[in-house]
Coordinates of C-alpha atoms in Angstrom, one line a residue:
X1 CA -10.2 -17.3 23.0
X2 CA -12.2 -19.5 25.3
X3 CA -12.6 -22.3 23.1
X4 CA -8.5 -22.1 22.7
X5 CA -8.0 -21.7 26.2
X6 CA -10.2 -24.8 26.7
X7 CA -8.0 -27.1 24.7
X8 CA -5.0 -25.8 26.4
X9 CA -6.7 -27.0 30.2
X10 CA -6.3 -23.1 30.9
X11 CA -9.0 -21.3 33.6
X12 CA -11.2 -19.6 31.1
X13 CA -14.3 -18.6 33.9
X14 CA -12.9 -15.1 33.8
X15 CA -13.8 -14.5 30.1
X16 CA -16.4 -16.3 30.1
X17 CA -18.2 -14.0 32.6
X18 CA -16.7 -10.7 30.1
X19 CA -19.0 -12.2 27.4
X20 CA -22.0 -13.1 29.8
X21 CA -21.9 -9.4 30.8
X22 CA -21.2 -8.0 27.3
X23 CA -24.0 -10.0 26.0
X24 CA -26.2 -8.7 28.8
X25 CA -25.6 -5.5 28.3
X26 CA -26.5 -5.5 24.5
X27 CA -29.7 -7.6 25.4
X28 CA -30.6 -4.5 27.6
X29 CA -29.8 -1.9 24.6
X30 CA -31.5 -4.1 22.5
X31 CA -34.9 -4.4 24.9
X32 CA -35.0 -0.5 24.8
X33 CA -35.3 -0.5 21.3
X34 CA -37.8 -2.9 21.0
X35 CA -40.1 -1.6 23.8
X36 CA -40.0 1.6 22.1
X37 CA -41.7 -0.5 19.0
X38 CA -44.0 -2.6 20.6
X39 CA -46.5 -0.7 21.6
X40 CA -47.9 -0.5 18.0
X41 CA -48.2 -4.4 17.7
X42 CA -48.9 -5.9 21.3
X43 CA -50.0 -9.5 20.0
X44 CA -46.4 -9.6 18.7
X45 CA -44.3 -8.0 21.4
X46 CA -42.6 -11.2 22.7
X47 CA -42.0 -12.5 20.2
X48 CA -40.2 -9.3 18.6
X49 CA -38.2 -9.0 21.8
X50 CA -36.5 -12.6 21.1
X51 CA -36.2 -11.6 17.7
X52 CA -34.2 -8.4 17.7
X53 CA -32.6 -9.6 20.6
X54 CA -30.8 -12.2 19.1
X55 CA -30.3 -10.8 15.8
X56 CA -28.3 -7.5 17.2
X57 CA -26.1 -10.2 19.5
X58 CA -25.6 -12.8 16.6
X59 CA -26.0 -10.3 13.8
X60 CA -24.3 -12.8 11.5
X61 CA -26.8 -15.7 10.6
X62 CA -24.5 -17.7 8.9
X63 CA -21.1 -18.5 6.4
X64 CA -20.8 -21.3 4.0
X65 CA -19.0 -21.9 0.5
X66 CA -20.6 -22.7 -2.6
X67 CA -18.6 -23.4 -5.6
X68 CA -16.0 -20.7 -6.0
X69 CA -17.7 -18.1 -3.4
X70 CA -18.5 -17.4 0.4
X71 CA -21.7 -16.5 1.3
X72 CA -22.1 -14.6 4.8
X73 CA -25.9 -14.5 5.5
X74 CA -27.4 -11.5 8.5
X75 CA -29.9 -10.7 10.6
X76 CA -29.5 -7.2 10.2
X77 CA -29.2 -4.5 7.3
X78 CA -26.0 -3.9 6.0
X79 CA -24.2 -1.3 4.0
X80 CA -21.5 -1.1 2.0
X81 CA -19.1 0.2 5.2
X82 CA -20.0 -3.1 6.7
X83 CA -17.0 -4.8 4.8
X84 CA -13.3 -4.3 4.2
X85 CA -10.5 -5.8 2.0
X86 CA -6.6 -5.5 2.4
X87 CA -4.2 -7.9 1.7
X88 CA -1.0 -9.3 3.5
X89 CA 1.7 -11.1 1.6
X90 CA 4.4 -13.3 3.8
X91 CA 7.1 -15.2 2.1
X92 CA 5.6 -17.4 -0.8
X93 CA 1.5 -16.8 0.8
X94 CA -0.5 -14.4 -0.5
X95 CA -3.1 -13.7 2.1
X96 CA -6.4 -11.9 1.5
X97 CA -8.5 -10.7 4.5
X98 CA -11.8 -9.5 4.8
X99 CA -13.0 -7.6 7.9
X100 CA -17.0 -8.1 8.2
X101 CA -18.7 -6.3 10.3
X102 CA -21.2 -8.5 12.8
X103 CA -20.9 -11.1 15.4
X104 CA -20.8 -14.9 14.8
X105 CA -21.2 -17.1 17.4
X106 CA -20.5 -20.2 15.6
X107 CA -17.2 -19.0 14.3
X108 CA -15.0 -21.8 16.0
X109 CA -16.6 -24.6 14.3
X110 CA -17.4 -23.1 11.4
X111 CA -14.4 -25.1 8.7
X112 CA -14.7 -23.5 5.0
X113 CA -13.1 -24.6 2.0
X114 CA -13.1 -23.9 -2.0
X115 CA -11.4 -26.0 -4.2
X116 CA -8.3 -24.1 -5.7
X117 CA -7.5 -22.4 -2.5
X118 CA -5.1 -23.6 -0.4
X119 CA -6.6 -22.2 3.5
X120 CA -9.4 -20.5 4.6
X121 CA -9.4 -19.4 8.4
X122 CA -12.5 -17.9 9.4
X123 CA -12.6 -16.1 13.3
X124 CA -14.0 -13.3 15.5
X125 CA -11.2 -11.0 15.2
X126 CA -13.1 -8.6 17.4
X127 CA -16.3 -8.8 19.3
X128 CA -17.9 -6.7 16.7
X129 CA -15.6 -7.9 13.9
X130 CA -15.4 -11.3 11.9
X131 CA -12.3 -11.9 9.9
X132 CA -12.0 -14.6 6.9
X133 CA -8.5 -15.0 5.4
X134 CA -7.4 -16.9 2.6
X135 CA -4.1 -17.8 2.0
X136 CA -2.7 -19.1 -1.0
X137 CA 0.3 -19.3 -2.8
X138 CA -0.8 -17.5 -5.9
X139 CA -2.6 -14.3 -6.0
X140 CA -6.3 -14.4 -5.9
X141 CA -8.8 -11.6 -7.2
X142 CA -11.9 -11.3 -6.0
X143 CA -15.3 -9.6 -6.6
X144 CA -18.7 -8.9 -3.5
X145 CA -21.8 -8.4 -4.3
X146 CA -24.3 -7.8 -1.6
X147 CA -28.2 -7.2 -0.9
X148 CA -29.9 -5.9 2.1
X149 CA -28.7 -9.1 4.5
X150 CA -26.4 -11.1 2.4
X151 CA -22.8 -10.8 1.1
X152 CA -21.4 -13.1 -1.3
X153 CA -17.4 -13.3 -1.9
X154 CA -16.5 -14.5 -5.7
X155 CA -13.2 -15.4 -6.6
X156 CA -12.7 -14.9 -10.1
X157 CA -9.4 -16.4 -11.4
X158 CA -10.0 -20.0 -9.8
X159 CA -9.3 -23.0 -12.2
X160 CA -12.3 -23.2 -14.9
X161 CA -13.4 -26.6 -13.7
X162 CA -15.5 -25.2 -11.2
X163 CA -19.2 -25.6 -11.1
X164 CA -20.9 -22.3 -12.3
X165 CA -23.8 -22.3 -9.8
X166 CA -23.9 -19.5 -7.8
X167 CA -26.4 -17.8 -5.1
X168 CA -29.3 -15.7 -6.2
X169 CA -29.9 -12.9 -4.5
X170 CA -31.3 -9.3 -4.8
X171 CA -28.5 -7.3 -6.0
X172 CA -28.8 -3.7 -4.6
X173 CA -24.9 -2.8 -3.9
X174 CA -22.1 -4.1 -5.8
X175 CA -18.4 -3.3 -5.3
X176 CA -15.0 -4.7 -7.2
X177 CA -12.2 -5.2 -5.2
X178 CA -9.0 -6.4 -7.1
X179 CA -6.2 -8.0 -5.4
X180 CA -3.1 -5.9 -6.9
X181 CA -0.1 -7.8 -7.7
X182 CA 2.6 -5.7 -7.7
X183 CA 1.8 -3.5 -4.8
X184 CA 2.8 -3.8 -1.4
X185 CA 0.4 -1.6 0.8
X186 CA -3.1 -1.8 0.8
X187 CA -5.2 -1.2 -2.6
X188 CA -6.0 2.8 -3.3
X189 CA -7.5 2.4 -6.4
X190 CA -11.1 1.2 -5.6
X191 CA -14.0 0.8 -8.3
X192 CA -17.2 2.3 -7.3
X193 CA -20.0 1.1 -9.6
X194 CA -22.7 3.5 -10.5
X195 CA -25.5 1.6 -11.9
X196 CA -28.2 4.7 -12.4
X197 CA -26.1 6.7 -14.8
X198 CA -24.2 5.7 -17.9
X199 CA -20.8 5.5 -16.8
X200 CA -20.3 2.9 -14.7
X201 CA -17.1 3.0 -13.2
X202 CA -13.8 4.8 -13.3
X203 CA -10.7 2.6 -12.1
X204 CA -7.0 1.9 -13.0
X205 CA -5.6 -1.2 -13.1
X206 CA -2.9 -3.1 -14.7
X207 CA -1.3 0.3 -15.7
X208 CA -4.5 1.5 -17.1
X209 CA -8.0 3.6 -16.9
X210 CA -10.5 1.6 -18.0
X211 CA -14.2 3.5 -17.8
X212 CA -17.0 1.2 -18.2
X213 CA -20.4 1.7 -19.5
X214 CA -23.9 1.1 -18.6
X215 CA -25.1 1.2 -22.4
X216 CA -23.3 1.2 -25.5
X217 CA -20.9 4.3 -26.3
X218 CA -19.7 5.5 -29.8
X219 CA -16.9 7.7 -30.7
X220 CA -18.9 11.1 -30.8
X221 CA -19.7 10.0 -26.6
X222 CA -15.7 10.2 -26.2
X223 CA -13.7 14.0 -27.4
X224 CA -10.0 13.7 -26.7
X225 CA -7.4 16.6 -26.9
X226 CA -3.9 17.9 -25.7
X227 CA -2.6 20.7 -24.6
X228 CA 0.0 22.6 -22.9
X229 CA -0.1 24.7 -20.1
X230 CA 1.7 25.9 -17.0
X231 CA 4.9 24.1 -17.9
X232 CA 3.1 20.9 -18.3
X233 CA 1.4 18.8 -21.2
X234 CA -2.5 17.8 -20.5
X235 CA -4.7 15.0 -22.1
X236 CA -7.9 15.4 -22.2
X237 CA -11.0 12.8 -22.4
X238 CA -14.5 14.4 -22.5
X239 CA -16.6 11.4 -21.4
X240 CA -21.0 12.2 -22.0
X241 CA -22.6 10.7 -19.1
X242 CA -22.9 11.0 -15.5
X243 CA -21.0 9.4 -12.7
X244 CA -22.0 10.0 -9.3
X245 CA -19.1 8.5 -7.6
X246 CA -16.5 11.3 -9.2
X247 CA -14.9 12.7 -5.3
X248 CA -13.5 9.1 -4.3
X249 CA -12.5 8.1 -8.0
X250 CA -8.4 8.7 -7.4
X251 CA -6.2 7.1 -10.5
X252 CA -2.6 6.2 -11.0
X253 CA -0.8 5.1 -13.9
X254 CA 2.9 4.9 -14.6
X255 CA 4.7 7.4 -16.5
X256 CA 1.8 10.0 -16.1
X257 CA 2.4 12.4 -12.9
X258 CA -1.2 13.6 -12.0
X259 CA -5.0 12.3 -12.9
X260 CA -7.8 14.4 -12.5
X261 CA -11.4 13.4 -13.0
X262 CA -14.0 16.0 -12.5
X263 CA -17.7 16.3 -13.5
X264 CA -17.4 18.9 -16.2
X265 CA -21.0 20.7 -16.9
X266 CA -24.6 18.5 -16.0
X267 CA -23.8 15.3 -18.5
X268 CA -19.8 15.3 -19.2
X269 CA -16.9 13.9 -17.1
X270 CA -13.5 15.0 -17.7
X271 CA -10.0 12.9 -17.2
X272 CA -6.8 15.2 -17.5
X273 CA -3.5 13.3 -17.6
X274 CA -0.8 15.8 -16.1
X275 CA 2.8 15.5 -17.0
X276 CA 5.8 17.5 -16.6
X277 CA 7.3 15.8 -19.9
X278 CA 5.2 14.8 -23.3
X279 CA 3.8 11.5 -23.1
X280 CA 1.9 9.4 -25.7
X281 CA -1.4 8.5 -24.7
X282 CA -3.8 6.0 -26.4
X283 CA -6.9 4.7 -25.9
X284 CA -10.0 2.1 -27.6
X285 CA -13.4 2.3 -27.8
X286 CA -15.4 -0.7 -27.2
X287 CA -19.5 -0.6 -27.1
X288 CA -19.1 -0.8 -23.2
X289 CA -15.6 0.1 -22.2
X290 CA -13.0 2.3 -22.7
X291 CA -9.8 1.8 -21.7
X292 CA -6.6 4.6 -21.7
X293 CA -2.8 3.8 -21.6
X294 CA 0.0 6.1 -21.5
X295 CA 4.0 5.6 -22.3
X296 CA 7.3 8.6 -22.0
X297 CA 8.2 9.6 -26.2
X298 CA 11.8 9.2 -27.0
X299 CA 12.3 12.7 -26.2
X300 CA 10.8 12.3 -23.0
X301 CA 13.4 9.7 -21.9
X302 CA 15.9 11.5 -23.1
X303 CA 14.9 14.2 -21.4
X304 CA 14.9 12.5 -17.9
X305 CA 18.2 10.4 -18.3
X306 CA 21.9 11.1 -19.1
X307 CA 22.5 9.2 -22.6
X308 CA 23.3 6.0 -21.8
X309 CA 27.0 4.9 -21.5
X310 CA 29.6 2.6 -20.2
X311 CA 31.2 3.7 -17.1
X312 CA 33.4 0.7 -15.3
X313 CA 31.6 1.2 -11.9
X314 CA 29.2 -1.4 -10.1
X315 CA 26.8 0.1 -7.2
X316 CA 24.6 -1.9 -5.0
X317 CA 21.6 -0.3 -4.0
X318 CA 19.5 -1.6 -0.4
X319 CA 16.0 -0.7 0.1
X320 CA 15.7 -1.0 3.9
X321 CA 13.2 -3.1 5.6
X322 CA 10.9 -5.8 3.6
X323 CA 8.3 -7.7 4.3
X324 CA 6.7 -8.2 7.8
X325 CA 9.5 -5.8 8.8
X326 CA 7.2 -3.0 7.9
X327 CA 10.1 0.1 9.3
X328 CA 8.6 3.0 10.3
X329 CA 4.6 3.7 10.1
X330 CA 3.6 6.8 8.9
X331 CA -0.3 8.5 8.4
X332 CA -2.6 6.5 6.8
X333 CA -0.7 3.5 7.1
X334 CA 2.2 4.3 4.8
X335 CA 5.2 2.2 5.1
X336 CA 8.7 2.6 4.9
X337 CA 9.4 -0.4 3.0
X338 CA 7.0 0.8 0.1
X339 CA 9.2 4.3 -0.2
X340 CA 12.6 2.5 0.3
X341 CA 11.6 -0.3 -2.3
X342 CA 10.0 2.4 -5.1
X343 CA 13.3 4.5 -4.8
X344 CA 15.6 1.8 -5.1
X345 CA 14.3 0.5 -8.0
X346 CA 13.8 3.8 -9.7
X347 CA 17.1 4.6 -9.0
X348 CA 18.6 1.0 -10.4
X349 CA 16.9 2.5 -14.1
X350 CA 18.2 5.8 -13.7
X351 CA 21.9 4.9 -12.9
X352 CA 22.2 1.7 -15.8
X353 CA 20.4 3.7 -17.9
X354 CA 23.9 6.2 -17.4
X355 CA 26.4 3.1 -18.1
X356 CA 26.8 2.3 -14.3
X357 CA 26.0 -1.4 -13.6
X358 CA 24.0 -2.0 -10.4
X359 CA 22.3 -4.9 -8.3
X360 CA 19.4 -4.4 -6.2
X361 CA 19.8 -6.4 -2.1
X362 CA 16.2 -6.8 -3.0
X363 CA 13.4 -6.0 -5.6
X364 CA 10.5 -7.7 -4.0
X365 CA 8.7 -7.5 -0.9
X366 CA 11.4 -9.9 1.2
X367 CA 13.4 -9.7 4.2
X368 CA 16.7 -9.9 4.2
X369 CA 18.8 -9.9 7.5
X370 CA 21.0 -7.1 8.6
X371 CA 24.7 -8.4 8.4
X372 CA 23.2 -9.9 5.2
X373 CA 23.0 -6.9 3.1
X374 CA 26.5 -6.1 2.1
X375 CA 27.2 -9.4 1.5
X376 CA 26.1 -9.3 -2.3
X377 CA 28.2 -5.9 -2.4
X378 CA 31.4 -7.6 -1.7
X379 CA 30.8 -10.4 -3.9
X380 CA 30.1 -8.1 -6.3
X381 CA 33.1 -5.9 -5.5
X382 CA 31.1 -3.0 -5.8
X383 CA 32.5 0.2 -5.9
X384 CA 29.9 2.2 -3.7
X385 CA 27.3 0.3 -1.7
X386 CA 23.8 3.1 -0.6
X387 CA 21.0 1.8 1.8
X388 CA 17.6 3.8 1.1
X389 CA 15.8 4.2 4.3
X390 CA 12.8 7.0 5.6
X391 CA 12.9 8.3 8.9
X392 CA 10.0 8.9 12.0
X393 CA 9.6 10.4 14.9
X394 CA 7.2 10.1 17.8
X395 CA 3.8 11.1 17.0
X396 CA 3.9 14.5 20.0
X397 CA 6.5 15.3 17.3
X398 CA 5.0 14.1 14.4
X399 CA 4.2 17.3 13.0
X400 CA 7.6 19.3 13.8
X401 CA 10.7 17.3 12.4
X402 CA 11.1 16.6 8.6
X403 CA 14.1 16.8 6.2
X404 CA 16.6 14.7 4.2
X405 CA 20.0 13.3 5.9
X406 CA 22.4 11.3 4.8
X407 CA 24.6 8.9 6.8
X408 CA 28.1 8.0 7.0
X409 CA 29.2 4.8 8.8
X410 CA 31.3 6.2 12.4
X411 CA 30.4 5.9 16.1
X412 CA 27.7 8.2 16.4
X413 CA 28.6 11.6 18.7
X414 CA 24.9 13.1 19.3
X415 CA 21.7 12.0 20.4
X416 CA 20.2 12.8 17.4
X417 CA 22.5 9.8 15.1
X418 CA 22.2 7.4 18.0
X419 CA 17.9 7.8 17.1
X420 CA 18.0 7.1 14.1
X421 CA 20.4 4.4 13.9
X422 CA 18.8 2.6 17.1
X423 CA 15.7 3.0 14.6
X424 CA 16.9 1.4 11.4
X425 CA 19.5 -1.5 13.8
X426 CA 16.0 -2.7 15.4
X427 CA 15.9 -5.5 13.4
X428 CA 19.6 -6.7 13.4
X429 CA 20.0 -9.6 16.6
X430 CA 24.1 -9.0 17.4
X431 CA 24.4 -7.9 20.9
X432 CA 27.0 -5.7 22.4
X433 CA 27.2 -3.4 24.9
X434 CA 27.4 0.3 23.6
X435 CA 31.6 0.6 24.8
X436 CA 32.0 -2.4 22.7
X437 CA 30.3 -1.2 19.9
X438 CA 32.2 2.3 19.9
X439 CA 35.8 0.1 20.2
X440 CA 34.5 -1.7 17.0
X441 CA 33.4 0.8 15.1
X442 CA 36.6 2.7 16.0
X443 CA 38.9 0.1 15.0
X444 CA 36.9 0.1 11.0
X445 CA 39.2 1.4 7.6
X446 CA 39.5 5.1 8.8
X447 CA 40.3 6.1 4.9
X448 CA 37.2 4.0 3.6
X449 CA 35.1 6.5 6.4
X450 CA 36.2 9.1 4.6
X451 CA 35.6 8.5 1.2
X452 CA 32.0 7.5 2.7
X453 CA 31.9 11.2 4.1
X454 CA 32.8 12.3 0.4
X455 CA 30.4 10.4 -1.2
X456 CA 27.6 11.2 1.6
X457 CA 28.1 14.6 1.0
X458 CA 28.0 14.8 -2.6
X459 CA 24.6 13.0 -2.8
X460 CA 22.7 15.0 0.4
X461 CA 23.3 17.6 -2.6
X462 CA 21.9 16.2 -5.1
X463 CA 19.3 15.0 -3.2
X464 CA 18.3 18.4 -2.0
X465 CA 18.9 20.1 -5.5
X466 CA 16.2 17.3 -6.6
X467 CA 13.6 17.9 -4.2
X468 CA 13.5 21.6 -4.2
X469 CA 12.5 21.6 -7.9
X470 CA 9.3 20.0 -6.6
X471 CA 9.1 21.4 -2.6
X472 CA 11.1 24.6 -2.2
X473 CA 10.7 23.9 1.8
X474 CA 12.6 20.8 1.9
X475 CA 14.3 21.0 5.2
X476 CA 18.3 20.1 4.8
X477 CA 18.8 17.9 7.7
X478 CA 22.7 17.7 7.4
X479 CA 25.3 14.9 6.3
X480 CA 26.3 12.8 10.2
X481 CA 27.6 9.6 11.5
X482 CA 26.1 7.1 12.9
X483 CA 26.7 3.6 14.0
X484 CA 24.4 1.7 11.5
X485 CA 24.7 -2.0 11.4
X486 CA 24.0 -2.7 7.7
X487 CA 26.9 -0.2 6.6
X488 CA 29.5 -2.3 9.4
X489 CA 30.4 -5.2 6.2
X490 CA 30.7 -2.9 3.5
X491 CA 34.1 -3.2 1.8
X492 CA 33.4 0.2 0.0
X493 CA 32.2 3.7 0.4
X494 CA 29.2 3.3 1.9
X495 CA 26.0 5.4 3.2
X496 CA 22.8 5.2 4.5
X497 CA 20.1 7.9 3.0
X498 CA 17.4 8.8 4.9
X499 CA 14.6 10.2 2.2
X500 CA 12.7 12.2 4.5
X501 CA 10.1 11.7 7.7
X502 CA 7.6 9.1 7.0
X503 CA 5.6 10.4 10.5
X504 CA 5.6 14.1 9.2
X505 CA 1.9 14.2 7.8
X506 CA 2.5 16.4 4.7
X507 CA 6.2 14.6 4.0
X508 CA 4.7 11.5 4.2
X509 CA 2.2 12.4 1.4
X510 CA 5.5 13.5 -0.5
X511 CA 7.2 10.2 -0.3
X512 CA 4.2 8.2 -1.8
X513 CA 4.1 10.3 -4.7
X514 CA 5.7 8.1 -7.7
X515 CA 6.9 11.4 -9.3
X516 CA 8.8 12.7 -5.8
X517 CA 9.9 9.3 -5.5
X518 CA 11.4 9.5 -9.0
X519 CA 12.9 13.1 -8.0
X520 CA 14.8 11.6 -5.6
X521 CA 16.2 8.6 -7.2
X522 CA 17.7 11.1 -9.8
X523 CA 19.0 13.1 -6.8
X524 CA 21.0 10.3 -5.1
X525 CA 21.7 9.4 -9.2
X526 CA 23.6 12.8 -9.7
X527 CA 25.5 12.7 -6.0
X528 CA 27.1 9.3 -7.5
X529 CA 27.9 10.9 -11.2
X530 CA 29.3 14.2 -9.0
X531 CA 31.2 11.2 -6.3
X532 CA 32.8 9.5 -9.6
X533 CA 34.1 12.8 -11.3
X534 CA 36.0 14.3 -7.9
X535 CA 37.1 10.6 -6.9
X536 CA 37.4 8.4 -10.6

C-alpha cells in the first residue's frame, strides 16, 4: 500500500508510522521471548535477540521459481495449517490462490515467473498473510510439499519441456491439492497422505475413489460385497490396513447418494456406497492403487424418469447469478450460484429425458445480464420460461426463516416480495423510481400473469411433494408476486423459484446435497408435466 501510494505522489507518512509501531510492538513480544531463553546461553544472548527478532517480523526468508515450482523459504517452523488453496475463475482466467502464512518484506519487488503460466502476482494480502496467484487461461493442478521451513509449490500439468530439476528438501509433510475443473466453489474433497500406515490416502476425483497404497496390495487385501438395507442398496469395500486420516476423509461421486468411510476393527477400513436406487459399481486393483467407479442400471434410470417421449413444448430454464455475481452467501461459504446452476442443469436431463425440449440461459460459471435472460426464451419461442434462485436473510435471522416459494411476475403488495425481489434485481442497472415501476408492471399482459400464477402454483406443489420425501419439515413458504426484473421480457408464463434459504444453517447444508438438489429438479419437473396437462 505504501509502495502504491508512493507511485501515485499520495501522503503515505500515516501508514508508514502503522507499520513502524506494529513492527515495534512485535519486536517487544519477540524480546520477551528471547529474554526468557537467554539466560541459559549468555555468550549468545545478543546475538539470539537479532535473530528471533527478525525472524518472527520477516518470518518469510524468501520466494523464487525453479523450473515448474515456487519455493517459499522461512525463518520459522511451519505446519501444515500454515497454507491454503482455493481457486477463483473470472471469464476465460482460471486463477489459483495460495494464502501463506508469514510476513514478507520484500514482497513488492519480488517478480516471479514459470514458463507455461501466463501471471504470477505475488503480495502481502494481510500483515500476517502473503498471497501468490496464478492466473492462467487453462486450468492448472498443483501438488506442496513441505519440511520444517520450506514449502515448495509444483505444478504438475505444465508442458513436458520443462527442466526436471527440482529442490531437495527434507520431506516431513506432504499434501495434494487438485484444482477441480468442473466445480465452482472451493475444493472439499482434500487428500490427506498417511505415510506411516499402508493406505495412503483416500480421495475422489474425476468422478472416482481412488485409495492409494504404501506397499503393494493383492486381491485378498480388498473384500467387496452388496447389500440391502433400510430401503437402500450398500457397497461395501473391506480395505486391510490403517489410515489415520479417516474423520476428515469426506467423498463424492456422481450417481451414488452417501459415502462413508470408517475404520472398521484395529487393521480394516470400510467404504459404504449408499443409494436409494441400485447402482453398478466397479472397481481395479493395481499393486498400489485402487480405484472405484459407480454408474445408475437401466432400471435405475427408469426408475427416476418418466419414459422418454416427444411432447411439442420448449422450456427455458435460468440459473440465477454466475460468476463474480456470487447471490446470496450462505455458512461455510456456500453460494447461490452453485445451487441455482446444479438444479438447472439437473432439471434440463430430467425434463428432455420426458420429450420436452429445453435450453439452459447458462451452463457454466458466466454472467449474464438481467434484461438479458429472456432474451434466448423469446427467440426460442418457448412455451414456459423458470428462473432458479435460493433465498437469504440477515444473519440476526439466519436461523429462523427457511422454506420454498415460488414467484409470479406482478407489482409486489407486501414487504416480504419487495425483499426478495430487491434481493435477486441487485444486479440489474435500469433505474426507476418505485411509482414508475408499479405503472409498468401494471400496464404488462394481465392474462400471461395469470397463466404464470397457474403454472407457479402447480410447481410450489411439486416442489414441496419432492422435498418432503427427503425433509418432512420443509416449511411451505407460499406461491406471491413480486416485481422481479428478469421475469419483465418474458413473452410466456413465467416464474421465479426460490429453492429454499441459503443463510438458514441446516437448509443450507440441504441445498448442497447433489441428491436434494436432484429432488428438487424432479419437483419443479412434475409442476411443469401437472402445468401442461390442466393447460395443453
Amino acid at each position: 500500500m505504501i509502495e502504491l501510494g508512493e507511485k501515485l505522489n499520495k501522503d503515505t507518512r500515516p501508514d508508514r508510522k502503522k507499520l513502524e509501531i506494529l513492527l515495534s510492538k512485535q519486536n517487544e513480544n519477540v524480546a520477551k521471548t528471547t529474554n526468557s531463553t537467554s539466560i541459559k546461553n549468555t555468550e549468545n544472548t545478543e546475538t539470539e535477540k537479532s535473530s528471533s527478532s527478525s525472524n518472527i517480523i520477516y518470518s518469510i526468508k524468501s520466494v523464487s521459481t525453479l523450473n515448474n515450482t515456487i519455493v517459499i523459504d522461512f525463518n520459522v517452523d511451519i505446519t501444515k495449517n500454515d497454507i491454503k488453496f482455493f481457486r477463483l475463475n473470472q471469464a476465460s482466467v482460471y486463477k489459483s490462490i495460495f494464502d501463506i502464512n508469514g510476513y514478507f518484506k520484500d514482497a513488492i519487488p519480488t517478480k516471479l515467473s514459470i514458463k507455461g503460466v501466463d501471471n504470477i502476482t505475488l503480495g502481502q494480502f494481510k500483515p500476517n498473510v502473503l498471497r501468490i496467484v496464478l492466473s492462467n487461461s487453462k486450468n492448472l493442478e498443483f501438488s506442496y510439499s513441505m519440511s520444517k521451513r520450506q514449502i515448495i509449490i509444483k505444478i504438475n500439468n505444465l508442458p513436458s519441456n520443462i527442466e526436471k530439476n527440482e529442490p531437495v528438501i527434507n520431506k516431513e509433510v506432504e499434501k495434494v491439492v487438485t484444482t477441480p475443473t468442473d466445480k465452482e466453489e472451493e475444493p472439499t474433497n482434500k487428500e490427506y497422505i498417511d505415510s506411516e500406515n499402508s493406505i495412503r490416502s483416500i480421495s475422489s476425483e474425476n468422478n472416482k475413489i481412488i485409495v492409494k497404497f504404501n506397499k503393494n496390495y493383492f486381491k485378498n487385501n480388498v473384500k467387496f460385497r452388496t447389500l440391502k438395507q433400510n430401503g437402500n442398496y450398500e457397497n461395501i469395500f473391506d480395505i486391510t490396513g490403517k489410515y489415520k486420516y479417516i474423520d476428515p476423509t469426506k467423498l463424492e461421486i456422481d450417481g451414488i447418494d452417501k459415502i462413508i468411510t470408517t475404520a472398521n476393527g484395529n487393521n480394516s477400513v470400510r467404504i459404504r456406497l449408499i443409494n436409494k436406487s441400485k447402482s453398478k459399481v466397479n472397481y481395479t486393483l493395481n499393486k498400489r492403487e485402487l480405484i472405484i467407479s459407480a454408474e445408475a442400471t437401466s432400471d435405475a434410470i427408469s426408475q427416476q424418469n418418466t419414459p422418454k417421449r416427444t411432447i411439442n413444448k420448449i422450456i427455458v430454464i435460468d440459473a440465477g447469478h454466475g460468476a463474480d455475481d456470487v447471490g446470496a452467501v450462505g455458512p461455510n461459504k456456500r453460494y447461490e450460484k452453485v445451487v441455482n446452476l446444479n438444479v438447472s442443469k439437473y432439471l434440463a436431463s430430467i425434463l428432455k429425458q420426458r420429450g420436452y425440449t429445453v435450453y439452459l440461459t447458462r451452463n457454466s460459471d458466466t454472467f449474464i445480464k438481467v434484461m438479458d435472460r429472456t432474451i434466448l426464451a423469446n427467440e426460442k419461442k418457448a412455451d414456459l420460461f423458470i428462473s432458479i434462485h435460493t433465498n437469504a436473510v440477515p444473519k440476526e435471522r439466519a436461523n429462523e426463516v427457511s422454506g420454498i416459494e415460488t414467484f409470479f411476475l406482478s407489482p409486489a403488495r407486501s414487504e416480504r416480495a419487495k425483499r426478495v425481489a430487491a434481493l435477486e434485481n441487485k444486479s440489474d442497472i435500469r433505474e426507476m423510481s418505485d411509482s414508475s415501476k408499479d405503472v409498468f408492471l401494471e400496464s404488462l399482459n394481465r392474462p400471461r400473469i395469470t397463466a404464470s400464477h397457474k403454472f407457479a402454483i402447480d410447481v410450489q406443489a411439486g416442489l414441496l411433494q419432492a422435498a418432503r420425501t427427503k425433509y418432512k419439515d420443509t416449511n411451505d413458504s407460499g406461491v406471491r408476486e413480486g416485481p422481479f426484473w428478469v421475469l419483465v421480457g418474458a413473452q410466456m408464463p413465467s416464474i421465479l423459484v426460490e429453492l429454499g434459504y441459503i443463510s438458514h444453517k441446516e437448509e443450507s447444508r440441504r441445498l448442497y446435497d447433489k441428491s436434494y438438489q436432484q429432488l428438487l429438479a424432479n419437483g419443479i419437473a412434475n409442476g411443469v408435466d401437472s402445468y401442461f396437462s390442466k393447460n395443453p
